[in-house]
Amino acid sequence: MGQKVYAVKNPKKMLNMYILEVLKKYSDSDHHLKQQDIIEYIKQDYNISSERKAISINISRLVEFGYDIVHQNGYYLRERDFDDSELRLLVDSVLFSRNIPTNQAKDLIEKLQGLSSKYFSLKVKHVSNLNALEHTNNKQFFYNIEILDEAIENGNQVEFMYNKYGEDKKLHPRKKEKTLFNPYQMVASNGRYYVIGNVDKYEGASYYRLDKISDMAVLNTPVKPMNVVQGLEKGLNLPKHMAEHIYMFSGKSEKVTFNIDKSRLDDVVDWFGNEFKIRNKSDDIYTISVDVNTNAMYYWALQYGQYAEIISPIDLREKLQATISQMCERYNSN
């Protein structure tokens, strides 16, 4: 990324800032810059001529200001806001997020890369796969975040269109009218962003994916108090709530007991955190008890059906039995 050049009456008064930008862009612990290198980069990027003495004086001033500039066979900027491993994590989060439209993901990644030296880009060559990875085509995603953040901060209702994909693989409204919604919290779950809240005409909590929302607007009306929403009467304990709503389904949570192969305990922790009780049933089986949304647990049991068996509640077990029987008929019919 090229540096922005601003017109100033006396460019040389900005020399310390030019030096800092050059060190940010072209130096790291493996790439040290001599004074002459810095002079050449300043000329190249900012069309400003400078001398060795001025470079030395201004670097000393930057060090006095608190910048961690190391003088060792040249100069390099040691401490940055993010180290490369932290930036790699952030870049990958953007790269593999399905929520972010491709063009906006590209812009974000370029901004993140600009926080390190130019050599960082060589360490994340897989970013070139961005266009081939799945990303939403909803260009209002970041706008939705901004609007919801404002509404939640000020305690206001919002309205929006909620969409689904059609045969053309584009988003289309599920219904003609907008949804009147009381937003309480934005969360990330299973690689998607959701807003937790309440559809105003209903009593319970609801969850909407931000990448499927369009035409959102903040209203002047206050949100419904959270303590009158079913499931949120005691407020929103986010860690507990997320553990109970593993697929972000609406509906009640209750105690579910299931048997699972001991070899799959990692999966139980991945999905439910530490919010479950465990006891040995046999040498090969654990019996697990957890408070969880039963609608979500239905799909979880189908996903892990090879290893897990729902014991209770009995209505969930019977629902799974019926579904599995239908699946067997479907796969056995030729």
Short mmCIF file of C-alpha atoms in Angstrom, two decimals, residues 53-308:
data_model
loop_
_atom_site.label_atom_id
_atom_site.label_comp_id
_atom_site.label_asym_id
_atom_site.label_seq_id
_atom_site.Cartn_x
_atom_site.Cartn_y
_atom_site.Cartn_z
CA LYS A 53 22.56 14.34 9.88
CA ALA A 54 18.85 15.20 9.70
CA ILE A 55 17.97 11.50 9.62
CA SER A 56 20.06 10.81 12.72
CA ILE A 57 18.63 13.79 14.66
CA ASN A 58 15.01 12.93 13.83
CA ILE A 59 15.42 9.25 14.69
CA SER A 60 16.78 10.32 18.10
CA ARG A 61 13.69 12.49 18.57
CA LEU A 62 11.40 9.60 17.64
CA VAL A 63 13.13 7.42 20.23
CA GLU A 64 12.63 10.20 22.81
CA PHE A 65 8.94 10.24 21.87
CA GLY A 66 8.76 6.54 22.80
CA TYR A 67 9.10 4.74 19.47
CA ASP A 68 11.00 1.45 19.76
CA ILE A 69 13.60 2.04 17.03
CA VAL A 70 16.62 -0.25 17.25
CA HIS A 71 20.05 0.86 15.94
CA GLN A 72 21.91 -2.32 15.09
CA ASN A 73 23.70 -2.53 11.75
CA GLY A 74 21.12 -0.04 10.55
CA TYR A 75 17.70 0.90 11.96
CA TYR A 76 14.45 -0.99 12.32
CA LEU A 77 11.15 -0.48 14.11
CA ARG A 78 10.89 -3.27 16.69
CA GLU A 79 7.58 -2.74 18.47
CA ARG A 80 4.35 -2.29 16.53
CA ASP A 81 0.67 -2.19 17.44
CA PHE A 82 0.40 -5.80 16.23
CA ASP A 83 3.12 -8.39 15.71
CA ASP A 84 3.03 -10.53 12.58
CA SER A 85 1.43 -13.54 14.26
CA GLU A 86 -1.42 -11.34 15.56
CA LEU A 87 -1.88 -9.79 12.12
CA ARG A 88 -1.86 -13.24 10.51
CA LEU A 89 -4.71 -14.27 12.82
CA LEU A 90 -6.70 -11.13 11.94
CA VAL A 91 -6.03 -11.51 8.20
CA ASP A 92 -7.17 -15.14 8.26
CA SER A 93 -10.29 -14.19 10.22
CA VAL A 94 -11.24 -11.78 7.44
CA LEU A 95 -10.12 -14.09 4.65
CA PHE A 96 -12.24 -17.02 5.77
CA SER A 97 -15.24 -15.06 7.02
CA ARG A 98 -18.24 -15.79 4.84
CA ASN A 99 -20.01 -12.73 6.22
CA ILE A 100 -17.78 -10.14 4.56
CA PRO A 101 -18.27 -9.32 0.85
CA THR A 102 -15.18 -10.03 -1.26
CA ASN A 103 -14.32 -6.42 -2.12
CA GLN A 104 -14.68 -5.28 1.49
CA ALA A 105 -12.62 -8.25 2.66
CA LYS A 106 -9.89 -7.23 0.20
CA ASP A 107 -9.88 -3.65 1.53
CA LEU A 108 -9.73 -4.85 5.15
CA ILE A 109 -6.86 -7.23 4.46
CA GLU A 110 -4.90 -4.46 2.72
CA LYS A 111 -5.39 -2.22 5.76
CA LEU A 112 -4.20 -4.99 8.07
CA GLN A 113 -1.17 -5.67 5.89
CA GLY A 114 -0.34 -1.98 6.04
CA LEU A 115 0.12 -2.26 9.81
CA SER A 116 3.30 -4.27 9.27
CA SER A 117 6.28 -3.98 6.94
CA LYS A 118 5.98 -4.75 3.24
CA TYR A 119 7.62 -8.13 3.96
CA PHE A 120 4.56 -9.30 5.89
CA SER A 121 2.61 -9.69 2.64
CA LEU A 122 5.09 -12.35 1.56
CA LYS A 123 4.12 -14.40 4.63
CA VAL A 124 0.43 -14.45 3.73
CA LYS A 125 0.54 -15.54 0.11
CA HIS A 126 -2.66 -17.56 0.62
CA VAL A 127 -4.56 -14.25 0.56
CA SER A 128 -4.38 -14.59 -3.23
CA ASN A 129 -7.17 -17.20 -2.86
CA LEU A 130 -9.63 -14.55 -1.65
CA ASN A 131 -11.70 -14.43 -4.84
CA ALA A 132 -12.13 -18.21 -4.85
CA LEU A 133 -13.39 -18.40 -1.25
CA GLU A 134 -17.07 -18.18 -0.35
CA HIS A 135 -18.19 -14.73 0.78
CA THR A 136 -21.59 -13.13 1.08
CA ASN A 137 -22.83 -10.87 -1.72
CA ASN A 138 -24.61 -8.62 0.79
CA LYS A 139 -22.71 -5.34 0.55
CA GLN A 140 -24.68 -3.92 3.51
CA PHE A 141 -22.95 -6.17 6.06
CA PHE A 142 -20.73 -3.49 7.62
CA TYR A 143 -23.53 -0.96 7.41
CA ASN A 144 -25.68 -3.39 9.40
CA ILE A 145 -23.01 -3.60 12.10
CA GLU A 146 -22.79 0.19 12.29
CA ILE A 147 -26.56 0.65 12.50
CA LEU A 148 -27.03 -2.08 15.11
CA ASP A 149 -24.16 -0.74 17.19
CA GLU A 150 -25.85 2.66 17.26
CA ALA A 151 -29.26 1.19 18.08
CA ILE A 152 -27.96 -1.05 20.88
CA GLU A 153 -25.92 1.79 22.36
CA ASN A 154 -28.94 4.14 22.42
CA GLY A 155 -31.58 1.53 23.26
CA ASN A 156 -33.60 2.03 20.07
CA GLN A 157 -35.62 -0.35 17.93
CA VAL A 158 -34.68 -1.11 14.32
CA GLU A 159 -36.55 -2.34 11.29
CA PHE A 160 -35.14 -4.32 8.38
CA MET A 161 -35.84 -6.70 5.55
CA TYR A 162 -34.79 -10.30 6.20
CA ASN A 163 -33.76 -12.25 3.14
CA LYS A 164 -33.13 -15.72 1.79
CA TYR A 165 -31.28 -17.00 -1.27
CA GLY A 166 -33.20 -17.69 -4.46
CA GLU A 167 -32.42 -19.89 -7.45
CA ASP A 168 -30.30 -17.07 -8.86
CA LYS A 169 -28.08 -17.39 -5.72
CA LYS A 170 -28.96 -13.84 -4.72
CA LEU A 171 -30.76 -12.53 -1.65
CA HIS A 172 -34.50 -11.86 -1.85
CA PRO A 173 -36.95 -10.69 0.87
CA ARG A 174 -38.69 -13.47 2.80
CA LYS A 175 -41.80 -11.31 3.11
CA LYS A 176 -43.04 -7.94 1.86
CA GLU A 177 -43.04 -6.05 5.16
CA LYS A 178 -40.07 -5.13 7.32
CA THR A 179 -39.36 -6.77 10.67
CA LEU A 180 -39.71 -4.55 13.75
CA PHE A 181 -36.93 -5.69 16.06
CA ASN A 182 -35.56 -5.00 19.55
CA PRO A 183 -31.75 -5.54 19.33
CA TYR A 184 -29.76 -6.41 22.47
CA GLN A 185 -26.42 -7.91 21.42
CA MET A 186 -24.34 -8.86 18.35
CA VAL A 187 -22.47 -12.17 18.52
CA ALA A 188 -20.37 -14.47 16.33
CA SER A 189 -21.29 -18.15 16.21
CA ASN A 190 -20.10 -20.91 13.86
CA GLY A 191 -18.45 -18.41 11.54
CA ARG A 192 -21.56 -16.21 11.23
CA TYR A 193 -22.60 -12.92 12.84
CA TYR A 194 -25.99 -12.70 14.53
CA VAL A 195 -28.00 -10.12 16.40
CA ILE A 196 -29.80 -11.36 19.51
CA GLY A 197 -33.07 -9.61 20.23
CA ASN A 198 -36.82 -9.82 20.02
CA VAL A 199 -39.29 -9.48 17.15
CA ASP A 200 -41.61 -6.89 18.63
CA LYS A 201 -44.89 -8.77 18.02
CA TYR A 202 -43.58 -11.96 19.67
CA GLU A 203 -42.66 -12.79 23.26
CA GLY A 204 -39.43 -14.79 22.90
CA ALA A 205 -35.83 -14.15 21.87
CA SER A 206 -34.87 -14.29 18.20
CA TYR A 207 -31.63 -14.50 16.23
CA TYR A 208 -30.98 -12.97 12.82
CA ARG A 209 -27.91 -13.30 10.61
CA LEU A 210 -26.39 -9.94 9.75
CA ASP A 211 -25.37 -11.08 6.27
CA LYS A 212 -29.04 -11.73 5.40
CA ILE A 213 -30.33 -8.36 6.61
CA SER A 214 -30.89 -5.40 4.28
CA ASP A 215 -32.54 -1.95 4.33
CA MET A 216 -32.02 -1.52 8.07
CA ALA A 217 -32.93 1.70 9.84
CA VAL A 218 -32.81 2.90 13.44
CA LEU A 219 -36.14 4.04 14.84
CA ASN A 220 -36.85 6.66 17.51
CA THR A 221 -38.87 4.18 19.59
CA PRO A 222 -37.20 2.53 22.62
CA VAL A 223 -36.50 -1.20 22.71
CA LYS A 224 -38.72 -3.55 24.67
CA PRO A 225 -37.16 -4.16 28.11
CA MET A 226 -35.11 -7.33 28.01
CA ASN A 227 -36.62 -8.65 31.25
CA VAL A 228 -40.04 -9.09 29.60
CA VAL A 229 -38.63 -11.24 26.76
CA GLN A 230 -38.97 -15.00 27.28
CA GLY A 231 -35.56 -16.54 27.75
CA LEU A 232 -33.95 -13.21 28.63
CA GLU A 233 -35.83 -12.43 31.84
CA LYS A 234 -32.62 -12.53 33.88
CA GLY A 235 -30.61 -10.58 31.35
CA LEU A 236 -28.13 -11.85 28.80
CA ASN A 237 -25.36 -13.98 30.31
CA LEU A 238 -23.52 -14.24 27.01
CA PRO A 239 -21.19 -17.22 27.72
CA LYS A 240 -24.07 -19.28 29.15
CA HIS A 241 -26.46 -18.17 26.42
CA MET A 242 -24.05 -19.07 23.63
CA ALA A 243 -23.33 -22.49 25.17
CA GLU A 244 -27.06 -23.22 25.29
CA HIS A 245 -27.76 -21.94 21.75
CA ILE A 246 -25.10 -23.74 19.72
CA TYR A 247 -26.90 -23.21 16.39
CA MET A 248 -28.58 -19.89 17.31
CA PHE A 249 -32.13 -21.32 17.27
CA SER A 250 -34.99 -19.67 19.12
CA GLY A 251 -36.87 -21.65 21.73
CA LYS A 252 -36.44 -22.93 25.26
CA SER A 253 -33.40 -24.56 26.81
CA GLU A 254 -33.67 -27.61 29.01
CA LYS A 255 -31.49 -30.35 30.42
CA VAL A 256 -30.46 -32.87 27.77
CA THR A 257 -28.71 -36.14 28.60
CA PHE A 258 -26.82 -38.16 26.03
CA ASN A 259 -24.26 -40.93 25.75
CA ILE A 260 -21.20 -40.36 23.59
CA ASP A 261 -18.02 -42.22 22.71
CA LYS A 262 -15.18 -41.17 25.00
CA SER A 263 -13.07 -40.47 21.90
CA ARG A 264 -15.42 -37.55 21.03
CA LEU A 265 -15.08 -35.60 24.28
CA ASP A 266 -13.13 -32.88 22.42
CA ASP A 267 -16.23 -32.27 20.29
CA VAL A 268 -18.39 -31.91 23.40
CA VAL A 269 -16.02 -29.27 24.79
CA ASP A 270 -15.85 -27.49 21.41
CA TRP A 271 -19.63 -27.11 21.32
CA PHE A 272 -20.60 -26.73 24.98
CA GLY A 273 -17.48 -25.30 26.61
CA ASN A 274 -17.32 -26.30 30.27
CA GLU A 275 -21.07 -25.97 30.82
CA PHE A 276 -21.83 -29.71 31.10
CA LYS A 277 -21.67 -32.53 33.63
CA ILE A 278 -19.93 -35.79 32.86
CA ARG A 279 -19.92 -39.27 34.32
CA ASN A 280 -18.61 -42.65 33.20
CA LYS A 281 -21.16 -45.08 31.84
CA SER A 282 -18.66 -47.69 30.69
CA ASP A 283 -15.06 -48.00 29.57
CA ASP A 284 -15.99 -46.56 26.17
CA ILE A 285 -18.96 -44.26 26.88
CA TYR A 286 -19.50 -40.98 28.78
CA THR A 287 -22.93 -39.82 29.89
CA ILE A 288 -23.23 -36.06 29.45
CA SER A 289 -25.83 -33.68 30.91
CA VAL A 290 -26.10 -30.14 29.57
CA ASP A 291 -28.62 -27.28 29.51
CA VAL A 292 -29.13 -26.51 25.84
CA ASN A 293 -31.68 -25.31 23.29
CA THR A 294 -33.54 -28.47 22.26
CA ASN A 295 -34.08 -27.31 18.66
CA ALA A 296 -30.32 -26.90 18.28
CA MET A 297 -29.64 -30.19 20.06
CA TYR A 298 -31.82 -31.98 17.51
CA TYR A 299 -29.46 -30.96 14.71
CA TRP A 300 -26.38 -31.59 16.85
CA ALA A 301 -27.57 -35.16 17.51
CA LEU A 302 -28.02 -35.75 13.79
CA GLN A 303 -24.54 -34.41 13.11
CA TYR A 304 -22.96 -36.67 15.75
CA GLY A 305 -25.37 -39.59 15.39
CA GLN A 306 -22.53 -42.01 14.68
CA TYR A 307 -21.09 -41.37 18.14
CA ALA A 308 -23.92 -39.99 20.32
#
